[in-house]
C-alpha cells in the first residue's frame, strides 16, 4: 500500500508544506541567482523519470553558459562559479525540485534523476532504477553521494527499489539532513559533480 498509494500522498503533502514554508527563501534565492547569474535563475533539463518517461527537471542555476571558440559548452568545472559552488555545497540549488515532486514527476526519496543520454548505457539490472519515481535524495546519496563510483550508485538505487518502505524513506530523509549539513560527498575528485557515465564494461544494454 505504501509503494502504490501512500508514498505519493506523503510526497505531495510534504512538498506542498515545504514550498509554503520555504516560499520566502525560494523568492530570495530566485532574485539572488538571477543577479549572480545575470539572467534566468533556473536550470531546466529533460531527465528520465519512472519507466524512463522524460520530464523537465527544475533547479537553480549554478553554472554559466560559457562556450569555447567552436560554440561548445566548456566543462562543468570551468563553468561552475564560486557562488554556484556555495549553492551546490548547501544543496539549495535543488529546492526547486519540490515543484517536480508536487507535480508527481519525482518523489522525496528515490534514485536521483540522471541524464537522458544514459538510458541506453545501463545494463538490465541498473535500468531497474527507473521502476520507481526519481528522488530528491536516495540510498546512494547517504552512502557517498558523488564520492562513490557509478556502479556503487546503481547498486544502492536498485537496492532501494527492492526494499522501498516508509521506514526506509524516513531513515534516508533524516540521514540526508545530516549529510547536507556536513557537506559530504559533493563531488568526485577533479569533477564539478561526477564524470560522465559511459556504461559498465561488457554489460551495456542493447
XYZ file of N, CA, C and O in Angstrom:
824
model
N 0.826 -1.205 0.000
C 0.000 0.000 0.000
C 0.864 1.260 0.000
O 0.527 2.240 -0.648
N 1.960 1.223 0.761
C 2.811 2.424 0.788
C 3.396 2.694 -0.589
O 3.369 3.828 -1.085
N 3.919 1.680 -1.243
C 4.525 1.843 -2.559
C 3.500 2.341 -3.583
O 3.809 3.217 -4.395
N 2.303 1.781 -3.534
C 1.308 2.066 -4.566
C 0.506 3.337 -4.315
O 0.033 3.958 -5.259
N 0.315 3.700 -3.062
C -0.588 4.823 -2.776
C -0.026 5.836 -1.791
O 0.085 7.021 -2.092
N 0.344 5.363 -0.587
C 0.701 6.296 0.480
C 1.980 7.070 0.212
O 2.119 8.220 0.652
N 2.903 6.499 -0.511
C 4.153 7.213 -0.808
C 3.870 8.487 -1.594
O 4.437 9.536 -1.296
N 2.989 8.406 -2.576
C 2.658 9.589 -3.377
C 1.944 10.638 -2.519
O 2.219 11.834 -2.638
N 1.030 10.201 -1.642
C 0.347 11.137 -0.743
C 1.351 11.825 0.175
O 1.283 13.038 0.401
N 2.278 11.045 0.702
C 3.332 11.553 1.584
C 4.166 12.595 0.846
O 4.419 13.692 1.367
N 4.577 12.280 -0.383
C 5.392 13.204 -1.181
C 4.637 14.504 -1.451
O 5.208 15.599 -1.359
N 3.355 14.383 -1.809
C 2.549 15.570 -2.134
C 2.412 16.481 -0.921
O 2.640 17.700 -1.017
N 2.060 15.926 0.210
C 1.830 16.735 1.403
C 3.117 17.389 1.896
O 3.122 18.578 2.253
N 4.209 16.637 1.912
C 5.483 17.187 2.396
C 6.006 18.256 1.446
O 6.480 19.319 1.889
N 5.946 18.016 0.136
C 6.454 19.009 -0.821
C 5.607 20.278 -0.805
O 6.142 21.393 -0.889
N 4.284 20.124 -0.673
C 3.406 21.304 -0.606
C 3.710 22.109 0.656
O 3.841 23.348 0.601
N 3.841 21.437 1.781
C 4.157 22.123 3.039
C 5.508 22.824 2.956
O 5.657 23.979 3.380
N 6.501 22.115 2.398
C 7.839 22.696 2.278
C 7.836 23.931 1.377
O 8.498 24.930 1.682
N 7.102 23.871 0.285
C 7.031 25.020 -0.626
C 6.404 26.233 0.061
O 6.856 27.370 -0.123
N 5.368 25.999 0.855
C 4.711 27.097 1.565
C 5.639 27.689 2.631
O 5.780 28.909 2.739
N 6.269 26.822 3.401
C 7.151 27.282 4.482
C 8.395 27.977 3.932
O 8.849 28.992 4.475
N 8.928 27.424 2.840
C 10.184 27.945 2.279
C 9.983 29.015 1.213
O 10.963 29.471 0.621
N 8.751 29.423 0.969
C 8.485 30.389 -0.103
C 9.288 31.688 0.030
O 9.798 32.197 -0.981
N 9.467 32.268 1.244
C 10.309 33.475 1.327
C 11.756 33.195 0.905
O 12.371 34.000 0.199
N 12.296 32.041 1.341
C 13.665 31.676 0.963
C 13.762 31.431 -0.533
O 14.731 31.868 -1.182
N 12.776 30.771 -1.103
C 12.784 30.495 -2.548
C 12.731 31.791 -3.350
O 13.422 31.925 -4.366
N 11.936 32.743 -2.899
C 11.858 34.036 -3.586
C 13.185 34.766 -3.495
O 13.681 35.315 -4.499
N 13.786 34.760 -2.304
C 15.086 35.420 -2.118
C 16.152 34.770 -2.998
O 16.945 35.470 -3.657
N 16.184 33.444 -3.033
C 17.171 32.742 -3.845
C 16.956 32.996 -5.325
O 17.919 33.130 -6.089
N 15.709 33.073 -5.752
C 15.405 33.352 -7.163
C 15.986 34.698 -7.577
O 16.627 34.818 -8.632
N 15.790 35.708 -6.736
C 16.313 37.040 -7.038
C 17.838 37.050 -6.991
O 18.499 37.631 -7.865
N 18.416 36.378 -5.993
C 19.868 36.357 -5.831
C 20.543 35.634 -6.988
O 21.545 36.123 -7.534
N 19.999 34.484 -7.385
C 20.582 33.734 -8.503
C 20.449 34.517 -9.799
O 21.367 34.526 -10.627
N 19.320 35.191 -9.988
C 19.113 35.998 -11.197
C 20.173 37.092 -11.308
O 20.703 37.366 -12.394
N 20.514 37.703 -10.169
C 21.540 38.759 -10.157
C 22.924 38.160 -10.385
O 23.699 38.638 -11.222
N 23.249 37.097 -9.645
C 24.580 36.497 -9.728
C 24.842 35.874 -11.103
O 25.964 35.934 -11.616
N 23.819 35.258 -11.690
C 23.972 34.591 -12.978
C 23.610 35.496 -14.157
O 23.663 35.082 -15.306
N 23.189 36.709 -13.830
C 22.886 37.726 -14.842
C 21.855 37.223 -15.862
O 22.068 37.276 -17.079
N 20.746 36.736 -15.329
C 19.693 36.274 -16.236
C 18.772 35.276 -15.566
O 18.531 35.344 -14.354
N 18.270 34.356 -16.355
C 17.342 33.347 -15.874
C 17.928 32.582 -14.672
O 19.002 31.995 -14.786
N 17.247 32.583 -13.535
C 17.805 31.919 -12.353
C 17.607 30.402 -12.348
O 18.164 29.724 -11.488
N 16.836 29.896 -13.299
C 16.503 28.480 -13.275
C 17.203 27.685 -14.375
O 17.402 28.163 -15.494
N 17.560 26.462 -14.012
C 18.123 25.499 -14.953
C 17.077 24.412 -15.166
O 16.574 23.840 -14.199
N 16.724 24.156 -16.409
C 15.772 23.095 -16.717
C 16.398 22.125 -17.714
O 17.171 22.535 -18.586
N 16.085 20.868 -17.572
C 16.644 19.854 -18.466
C 15.754 18.616 -18.427
O 15.245 18.237 -17.373
N 15.584 17.987 -19.589
C 14.800 16.765 -19.647
C 15.565 15.639 -18.976
O 16.730 15.397 -19.286
N 14.918 14.962 -18.046
C 15.510 13.830 -17.344
C 14.509 12.673 -17.361
O 13.294 12.900 -17.361
N 14.995 11.442 -17.342
C 14.085 10.295 -17.301
C 13.536 10.056 -15.903
O 14.283 10.079 -14.920
N 12.222 9.838 -15.836
C 11.576 9.538 -14.570
C 11.175 8.080 -14.498
O 11.854 7.205 -15.041
N 10.051 7.815 -13.857
C 9.572 6.438 -13.716
C 9.329 5.821 -15.086
O 8.774 6.464 -15.984
N 9.795 4.605 -15.275
C 9.681 3.872 -16.540
C 10.410 4.574 -17.690
O 10.121 4.319 -18.859
N 11.336 5.470 -17.350
C 12.127 6.162 -18.363
C 11.403 7.314 -19.034
O 11.929 7.924 -19.971
N 10.195 7.647 -18.573
C 9.435 8.752 -19.165
C 10.112 10.078 -18.835
O 10.433 10.369 -17.683
N 10.324 10.909 -19.854
C 11.045 12.166 -19.662
C 10.173 13.227 -19.001
O 8.978 13.346 -19.274
N 10.784 13.996 -18.126
C 10.132 15.155 -17.524
C 11.159 16.282 -17.460
O 12.362 16.059 -17.644
N 10.689 17.494 -17.208
C 11.602 18.642 -17.180
C 12.000 18.958 -15.738
O 11.199 19.455 -14.952
N 13.255 18.643 -15.413
C 13.798 18.893 -14.077
C 14.037 20.385 -13.883
O 14.495 21.076 -14.798
N 13.744 20.878 -12.682
C 13.905 22.299 -12.374
C 14.877 22.462 -11.209
O 14.710 21.846 -10.162
N 15.909 23.294 -11.416
C 16.887 23.584 -10.365
C 17.276 25.055 -10.476
O 17.003 25.711 -11.481
N 17.946 25.565 -9.434
C 18.564 26.884 -9.547
C 19.865 26.738 -10.332
O 20.590 25.748 -10.183
N 20.170 27.710 -11.172
C 21.395 27.671 -11.963
C 22.614 27.850 -11.074
O 22.634 28.683 -10.179
N 23.639 27.045 -11.346
C 24.896 27.170 -10.598
C 26.085 27.319 -11.540
O 27.204 27.538 -11.086
N 25.831 27.219 -12.853
C 26.898 27.328 -13.845
C 26.541 28.355 -14.912
O 25.373 28.596 -15.207
N 27.563 28.933 -15.491
C 27.368 29.869 -16.594
C 27.187 29.089 -17.902
O 27.295 27.863 -17.922
N 26.934 29.809 -18.975
C 26.808 29.177 -20.295
C 28.041 29.445 -21.160
O 27.946 29.542 -22.384
N 29.199 29.570 -20.529
C 30.440 29.848 -21.260
C 30.753 28.747 -22.257
O 30.624 27.560 -21.962
N 31.179 29.161 -23.452
C 31.474 28.213 -24.532
C 32.860 28.466 -25.099
O 33.423 29.556 -24.932
N 33.400 27.452 -25.783
C 34.706 27.612 -26.420
C 34.550 28.283 -27.772
O 33.443 28.690 -28.165
N 35.658 28.407 -28.515
C 35.618 29.111 -29.803
C 34.771 28.399 -30.853
O 34.404 29.001 -31.869
N 34.447 27.140 -30.606
C 33.618 26.379 -31.534
C 32.147 26.371 -31.139
O 31.328 25.710 -31.786
N 31.820 27.076 -30.071
C 30.432 27.146 -29.626
C 30.007 26.022 -28.705
O 28.830 25.906 -28.361
N 30.968 25.187 -28.279
C 30.651 24.080 -27.379
C 30.771 24.539 -25.924
O 31.665 25.315 -25.585
N 29.866 24.045 -25.083
C 29.930 24.395 -23.665
C 31.245 23.914 -23.060
O 31.707 22.814 -23.346
N 31.841 24.745 -22.221
C 33.065 24.358 -21.522
C 32.732 23.284 -20.479
O 31.576 23.130 -20.087
N 33.729 22.527 -20.012
C 33.469 21.523 -18.971
C 32.821 22.149 -17.743
O 33.026 23.332 -17.442
N 32.052 21.342 -17.012
C 31.300 21.832 -15.854
C 32.180 22.594 -14.872
O 31.792 23.651 -14.369
N 33.354 22.055 -14.580
C 34.201 22.677 -13.548
C 34.676 24.071 -13.956
O 35.029 24.872 -13.092
N 34.670 24.355 -15.279
C 35.077 25.683 -15.745
C 33.899 26.658 -15.766
O 34.099 27.869 -15.805
N 32.700 26.128 -15.739
C 31.504 26.981 -15.777
C 30.886 27.175 -14.400
O 30.016 28.021 -14.220
N 31.332 26.380 -13.431
C 30.795 26.483 -12.086
C 31.415 27.686 -11.373
O 32.626 27.760 -11.190
N 30.600 28.639 -10.993
C 31.089 29.854 -10.344
C 31.287 29.621 -8.840
O 30.839 28.623 -8.287
N 31.960 30.562 -8.190
C 32.151 30.449 -6.747
C 30.804 30.483 -6.042
O 30.579 29.727 -5.084
N 29.914 31.332 -6.515
C 28.565 31.370 -5.958
C 27.856 30.041 -6.211
O 27.166 29.513 -5.322
N 28.036 29.491 -7.409
C 27.421 28.215 -7.753
C 27.927 27.085 -6.876
O 27.167 26.199 -6.479
N 29.219 27.101 -6.554
C 29.791 26.075 -5.673
C 29.138 26.136 -4.296
O 28.828 25.100 -3.698
N 28.950 27.358 -3.787
C 28.323 27.518 -2.473
C 26.869 27.044 -2.517
O 26.389 26.410 -1.569
N 26.209 27.328 -3.613
C 24.812 26.913 -3.778
C 24.708 25.393 -3.784
O 23.846 24.805 -3.126
N 25.616 24.738 -4.495
C 25.613 23.277 -4.564
C 26.032 22.642 -3.245
O 25.469 21.623 -2.837
N 27.035 23.226 -2.606
C 27.518 22.672 -1.345
C 26.418 22.655 -0.289
O 26.360 21.749 0.550
N 25.529 23.645 -0.342
C 24.423 23.733 0.615
C 23.198 22.970 0.140
O 22.219 22.840 0.886
N 23.235 22.498 -1.130
C 22.109 21.791 -1.770
C 20.902 22.699 -1.986
O 19.818 22.209 -2.321
N 21.077 24.008 -1.844
C 19.967 24.927 -2.073
C 19.558 24.977 -3.549
O 18.426 25.331 -3.865
N 20.481 24.607 -4.443
C 20.143 24.599 -5.866
C 19.075 23.563 -6.189
O 18.408 23.641 -7.221
N 18.879 22.588 -5.289
C 17.924 21.507 -5.525
C 16.494 21.878 -5.105
O 15.546 21.161 -5.454
N 16.310 22.949 -4.359
C 15.000 23.264 -3.795
C 13.873 23.373 -4.825
O 12.747 22.943 -4.537
N 14.099 23.933 -6.028
C 13.001 23.983 -7.000
C 12.455 22.610 -7.394
O 11.338 22.513 -7.929
N 13.209 21.546 -7.120
C 12.719 20.200 -7.416
C 11.492 19.855 -6.584
O 10.777 18.890 -6.897
N 11.222 20.626 -5.538
C 9.990 20.421 -4.773
C 8.772 20.564 -5.683
O 7.749 19.907 -5.462
N 8.875 21.410 -6.703
C 7.780 21.545 -7.674
C 7.639 20.282 -8.514
O 6.518 19.866 -8.833
N 8.770 19.663 -8.869
C 8.720 18.392 -9.588
C 8.059 17.303 -8.739
O 7.309 16.468 -9.256
N 8.332 17.336 -7.437
C 7.729 16.361 -6.526
C 6.237 16.614 -6.406
O 5.421 15.683 -6.446
N 5.851 17.867 -6.275
C 4.435 18.227 -6.171
C 3.660 17.768 -7.404
O 2.532 17.266 -7.292
N 4.272 17.927 -8.576
C 3.624 17.529 -9.834
C 3.544 16.022 -10.005
O 2.736 15.525 -10.790
N 4.398 15.286 -9.318
C 4.409 13.839 -9.454
C 5.495 13.309 -10.366
O 5.556 12.105 -10.625
N 6.362 14.203 -10.867
C 7.491 13.758 -11.695
C 8.543 13.058 -10.852
O 9.254 12.178 -11.339
N 8.658 13.474 -9.593
C 9.682 12.965 -8.691
C 9.054 12.589 -7.351
O 7.891 12.879 -7.099
N 9.859 11.968 -6.515
C 9.474 11.646 -5.142
C 10.496 12.271 -4.205
O 11.567 12.713 -4.638
N 10.179 12.329 -2.934
C 11.162 12.821 -1.972
C 12.368 11.893 -1.918
O 13.507 12.335 -1.846
N 12.098 10.584 -1.981
C 13.168 9.588 -1.903
C 13.093 8.654 -3.102
O 12.022 8.177 -3.469
N 14.243 8.417 -3.716
C 14.332 7.527 -4.866
C 15.670 7.736 -5.549
O 16.449 8.603 -5.145
N 15.977 6.983 -6.577
C 17.224 7.196 -7.330
C 17.237 8.599 -7.947
O 16.209 9.075 -8.444
N 18.367 9.264 -7.922
C 18.458 10.601 -8.489
C 18.211 10.564 -10.000
O 18.651 9.637 -10.688
N 17.506 11.567 -10.542
C 17.272 11.612 -11.995
C 18.539 12.020 -12.743
O 19.075 13.101 -12.512
N 19.021 11.160 -13.607
C 20.273 11.404 -14.322
C 19.988 11.842 -15.752
O 18.841 12.068 -16.134
N 21.030 11.967 -16.556
C 20.876 12.455 -17.928
C 20.145 11.442 -18.809
O 20.326 10.225 -18.667
N 19.355 11.963 -19.739
C 18.580 11.100 -20.627
C 19.484 10.247 -21.509
O 19.130 9.112 -21.850
N 20.658 10.773 -21.863
C 21.550 10.009 -22.743
C 22.149 8.783 -22.056
O 22.747 7.927 -22.709
N 21.979 8.674 -20.734
C 22.472 7.495 -20.031
C 21.562 6.281 -20.202
O 21.984 5.153 -19.935
N 20.316 6.506 -20.614
C 19.331 5.422 -20.665
C 19.824 4.174 -21.404
O 19.696 3.065 -20.873
N 20.373 4.297 -22.626
C 20.822 3.082 -23.316
C 22.133 2.507 -22.779
O 22.567 1.449 -23.228
N 22.758 3.186 -21.820
C 24.048 2.735 -21.291
C 23.912 1.834 -20.060
O 24.882 1.239 -19.631
N 22.713 1.773 -19.493
C 22.520 0.929 -18.323
C 22.447 -0.537 -18.723
O 21.900 -0.878 -19.774
N 22.953 -1.417 -17.850
C 22.676 -2.831 -18.075
C 21.284 -3.128 -17.507
O 20.616 -2.241 -16.954
N 20.835 -4.362 -17.649
C 19.459 -4.679 -17.284
C 19.174 -4.467 -15.800
O 18.074 -4.061 -15.416
N 20.155 -4.741 -14.968
C 19.978 -4.536 -13.530
C 19.958 -3.045 -13.206
O 19.091 -2.565 -12.460
N 20.900 -2.298 -13.750
C 20.966 -0.860 -13.488
C 19.698 -0.145 -13.941
O 19.251 0.814 -13.309
N 19.111 -0.606 -15.044
C 17.899 0.025 -15.586
C 16.711 -0.105 -14.644
O 15.730 0.642 -14.779
N 16.791 -0.993 -13.664
C 15.693 -1.159 -12.712
C 15.504 0.076 -11.839
O 14.455 0.225 -11.176
N 16.479 0.968 -11.816
C 16.354 2.199 -11.035
C 15.162 3.035 -11.498
O 14.662 3.890 -10.762
N 14.682 2.772 -12.726
C 13.539 3.520 -13.257
C 12.201 2.849 -12.981
O 11.177 3.260 -13.531
N 12.194 1.848 -12.119
C 10.932 1.213 -11.728
C 10.158 2.061 -10.721
O 8.992 1.800 -10.449
N 10.824 3.063 -10.162
C 10.184 3.981 -9.214
C 10.464 5.415 -9.660
O 11.324 5.661 -10.510
N 9.730 6.362 -9.078
C 9.986 7.768 -9.391
C 11.376 8.164 -8.895
O 11.807 7.718 -7.830
N 12.080 9.006 -9.640
C 13.377 9.510 -9.148
C 13.157 10.378 -7.922
O 12.073 10.934 -7.725
N 14.199 10.515 -7.097
C 14.026 11.218 -5.836
C 14.918 12.429 -5.633
O 15.941 12.603 -6.300
N 14.499 13.245 -4.689
C 15.282 14.385 -4.219
C 16.546 13.886 -3.537
O 17.604 14.492 -3.618
N 16.418 12.752 -2.859
C 17.545 12.068 -2.225
C 17.279 10.575 -2.280
O 16.198 10.146 -2.666
N 18.300 9.780 -1.916
C 18.136 8.340 -2.006
C 19.238 7.608 -1.265
O 20.095 8.220 -0.617
N 19.224 6.284 -1.376
C 20.237 5.475 -0.688
C 21.647 5.826 -1.140
O 22.579 5.860 -0.335
N 21.832 6.067 -2.433
C 23.169 6.403 -2.935
C 23.656 7.726 -2.353
O 24.852 7.908 -2.119
N 22.721 8.655 -2.101
C 23.105 9.967 -1.584
C 23.565 9.891 -0.132
O 24.354 10.719 0.311
N 23.071 8.906 0.617
C 23.503 8.806 2.014
C 24.635 7.785 2.189
O 25.084 7.538 3.301
N 25.078 7.208 1.063
C 26.199 6.260 1.113
C 27.345 6.708 0.198
O 27.952 5.899 -0.500
N 27.608 8.006 0.220
C 28.757 8.509 -0.522
C 28.450 9.591 -1.521
O 29.354 10.277 -2.001
N 27.165 9.703 -1.923
C 26.757 10.766 -2.843
C 27.601 10.713 -4.111
O 27.597 9.708 -4.806
N 28.343 11.754 -4.421
C 29.145 11.781 -5.646
C 30.583 11.298 -5.445
O 31.389 11.354 -6.376
N 30.891 10.835 -4.253
C 32.249 10.367 -3.972
C 32.405 8.868 -4.223
O 33.481 8.320 -4.011
N 31.336 8.194 -4.644
C 31.400 6.764 -4.951
C 31.285 6.565 -6.465
O 30.932 7.488 -7.198
N 31.580 5.362 -6.920
C 31.548 5.084 -8.362
C 30.112 4.983 -8.868
O 29.169 4.800 -8.080
N 29.965 5.065 -10.183
C 28.637 4.903 -10.786
C 28.053 3.540 -10.435
O 26.870 3.426 -10.106
N 28.873 2.506 -10.532
C 28.374 1.155 -10.254
C 27.860 1.031 -8.820
O 26.827 0.383 -8.576
N 28.558 1.657 -7.881
C 28.089 1.636 -6.496
C 26.781 2.397 -6.349
O 25.869 1.970 -5.632
N 26.686 3.536 -7.031
C 25.438 4.309 -7.004
C 24.265 3.450 -7.459
O 23.202 3.403 -6.823
N 24.452 2.763 -8.599
C 23.351 1.994 -9.168
C 22.988 0.801 -8.294
O 21.821 0.391 -8.239
N 23.976 0.219 -7.615
C 23.688 -0.872 -6.686
C 22.777 -0.387 -5.559
O 21.824 -1.075 -5.166
N 23.072 0.788 -5.034
C 22.224 1.346 -3.978
C 20.845 1.692 -4.530
O 19.829 1.507 -3.831
N 20.775 2.204 -5.762
C 19.484 2.547 -6.373
C 18.586 1.318 -6.493
O 17.393 1.359 -6.151
N 19.141 0.226 -6.990
C 18.359 -1.000 -7.181
C 17.976 -1.591 -5.821
O 16.866 -2.120 -5.663
N 18.862 -1.482 -4.850
C 18.535 -1.968 -3.509
C 17.339 -1.195 -2.961
O 16.459 -1.778 -2.304
N 17.296 0.117 -3.243
C 16.155 0.914 -2.794
C 14.860 0.428 -3.444
O 13.821 0.305 -2.782
N 14.899 0.161 -4.747
C 13.714 -0.323 -5.457
C 13.182 -1.592 -4.785
O 11.968 -1.759 -4.613
N 14.067 -2.478 -4.383
C 13.666 -3.750 -3.775
C 13.194 -3.604 -2.327
O 12.358 -4.385 -1.869
N 13.723 -2.611 -1.610
C 13.450 -2.505 -0.177
C 12.549 -1.322 0.194
O 12.344 -1.047 1.378
N 11.990 -0.645 -0.792
C 11.193 0.568 -0.568
C 10.155 0.367 0.530
O 9.382 -0.582 0.506
N 10.157 1.283 1.500
C 9.188 1.247 2.593
C 9.147 2.618 3.261
O 10.051 3.447 3.071
N 8.115 2.844 4.058
C 8.003 4.106 4.785
C 9.169 4.272 5.751
O 9.759 5.345 5.851
N 9.504 3.205 6.461
C 10.602 3.290 7.416
C 11.917 3.636 6.748
O 12.679 4.470 7.250
N 12.178 3.028 5.599
C 13.415 3.304 4.870
C 13.436 4.748 4.390
O 14.456 5.436 4.492
N 12.312 5.219 3.860
C 12.253 6.610 3.385
C 12.534 7.589 4.522
O 13.262 8.571 4.346
N 11.964 7.342 5.677
C 12.183 8.231 6.826
C 13.648 8.234 7.254
O 14.219 9.292 7.545
N 14.261 7.062 7.276
C 15.680 6.980 7.655
C 16.552 7.728 6.649
O 17.511 8.414 7.034
N 16.249 7.593 5.361
C 17.029 8.273 4.324
C 16.894 9.782 4.459
O 17.883 10.527 4.362
N 15.677 10.267 4.694
C 15.461 11.708 4.821
C 16.215 12.277 6.019
O 16.838 13.345 5.917
N 16.191 11.570 7.143
C 16.905 12.040 8.336
C 18.410 12.035 8.110
O 19.110 12.986 8.488
N 18.912 10.997 7.466
C 20.348 10.907 7.205
C 20.770 11.971 6.192
O 21.883 12.515 6.275
N 19.892 12.301 5.252
C 20.205 13.319 4.245
C 20.449 14.675 4.892
O 21.359 15.410 4.498
N 19.639 15.004 5.885
C 19.800 16.289 6.582
C 21.195 16.387 7.179
O 21.883 17.412 7.038
N 21.644 15.316 7.827
C 22.974 15.320 8.448
C 24.070 15.459 7.401
O 25.050 16.197 7.598
N 23.917 14.772 6.272
C 24.942 14.807 5.223
C 25.026 16.189 4.576
O 26.113 16.697 4.291
N 23.858 16.808 4.356
C 23.846 18.150 3.769
C 24.516 19.143 4.706
O 25.302 20.008 4.278
N 24.232 19.037 5.998
C 24.847 19.941 6.970
C 26.358 19.761 7.037
O 27.107 20.725 7.208
N 26.816 18.515 6.863
C 28.250 18.232 6.893
C 28.909 18.493 5.533
O 30.141 18.485 5.425
N 28.078 18.653 4.489
C 28.547 18.895 3.115
C 29.465 17.777 2.630
O 30.553 18.012 2.082
N 29.022 16.551 2.824
C 29.810 15.378 2.454
C 29.496 14.915 1.031
O 28.358 15.000 0.564
N 30.536 14.409 0.332
C 30.354 13.761 -0.965
C 29.801 14.642 -2.064
O 29.108 14.153 -2.961
N 30.112 15.929 -2.035
C 29.527 16.858 -3.003
C 29.986 16.568 -4.424
O 29.222 16.686 -5.380
N 31.255 16.161 -4.581
C 31.762 15.905 -5.928
C 32.836 14.828 -5.896
O 33.450 14.554 -4.857
N 33.051 14.217 -7.072
C 34.153 13.271 -7.230
C 35.449 14.058 -7.400
O 35.433 15.248 -7.747
N 36.574 13.426 -7.167
C 37.859 14.111 -7.285
C 38.045 14.696 -8.676
O 37.902 14.001 -9.682
N 38.358 16.000 -8.733
C 38.638 16.657 -10.004
C 37.427 16.954 -10.851
O 37.559 17.358 -12.014
N 36.209 16.776 -10.297
C 34.977 16.987 -11.059
C 34.086 17.982 -10.335
O 34.155 18.139 -9.110
N 33.212 18.663 -11.140
C 32.221 19.550 -10.536
C 31.191 18.726 -9.778
O 30.711 19.126 -8.711
N 30.829 17.580 -10.324
C 29.939 16.637 -9.640
C 30.489 15.224 -9.824
O 31.179 14.700 -8.979
N 30.172 14.614 -10.992
C 30.628 13.262 -11.321
C 31.117 13.239 -12.762
O 30.638 14.014 -13.596
N 32.060 12.336 -13.095
C 32.426 12.183 -14.505
C 31.256 11.568 -15.265
O 30.334 11.005 -14.667
N 31.285 11.673 -16.570
C 30.210 11.117 -17.394
C 30.130 9.599 -17.230
O 31.157 8.917 -17.164
N 28.906 9.086 -17.169
C 28.719 7.636 -17.127
C 28.728 7.114 -18.566
O 27.880 7.480 -19.373
N 29.687 6.274 -18.885
C 29.829 5.759 -20.264
C 29.384 4.322 -20.381
O 29.477 3.727 -21.464
N 28.901 3.734 -19.274
C 28.434 2.360 -19.310
C 29.364 1.464 -18.520
O 30.528 1.782 -18.293
N 28.827 0.330 -18.080
C 29.622 -0.663 -17.370
C 30.154 -1.655 -18.374
O 29.403 -2.214 -19.167
N 31.460 -1.868 -18.383
C 32.118 -2.693 -19.399
C 31.465 -4.063 -19.534
O 31.209 -4.754 -18.552
N 31.184 -4.419 -20.788
C 30.628 -5.728 -21.163
C 29.213 -5.967 -20.661
O 28.711 -7.071 -20.684
N 28.542 -4.870 -20.195
C 27.197 -5.066 -19.681
C 26.226 -4.006 -20.209
O 25.220 -3.707 -19.589
N 26.530 -3.418 -21.373
C 25.666 -2.386 -21.916
C 24.410 -3.004 -22.491
O 24.447 -4.011 -23.184
N 23.264 -2.405 -22.227
C 22.018 -2.893 -22.787
C 22.008 -2.735 -24.300
O 22.577 -1.781 -24.835
N 21.354 -3.617 -24.994
C 21.230 -3.492 -26.443
C 20.162 -2.449 -26.758
O 19.245 -2.255 -26.016
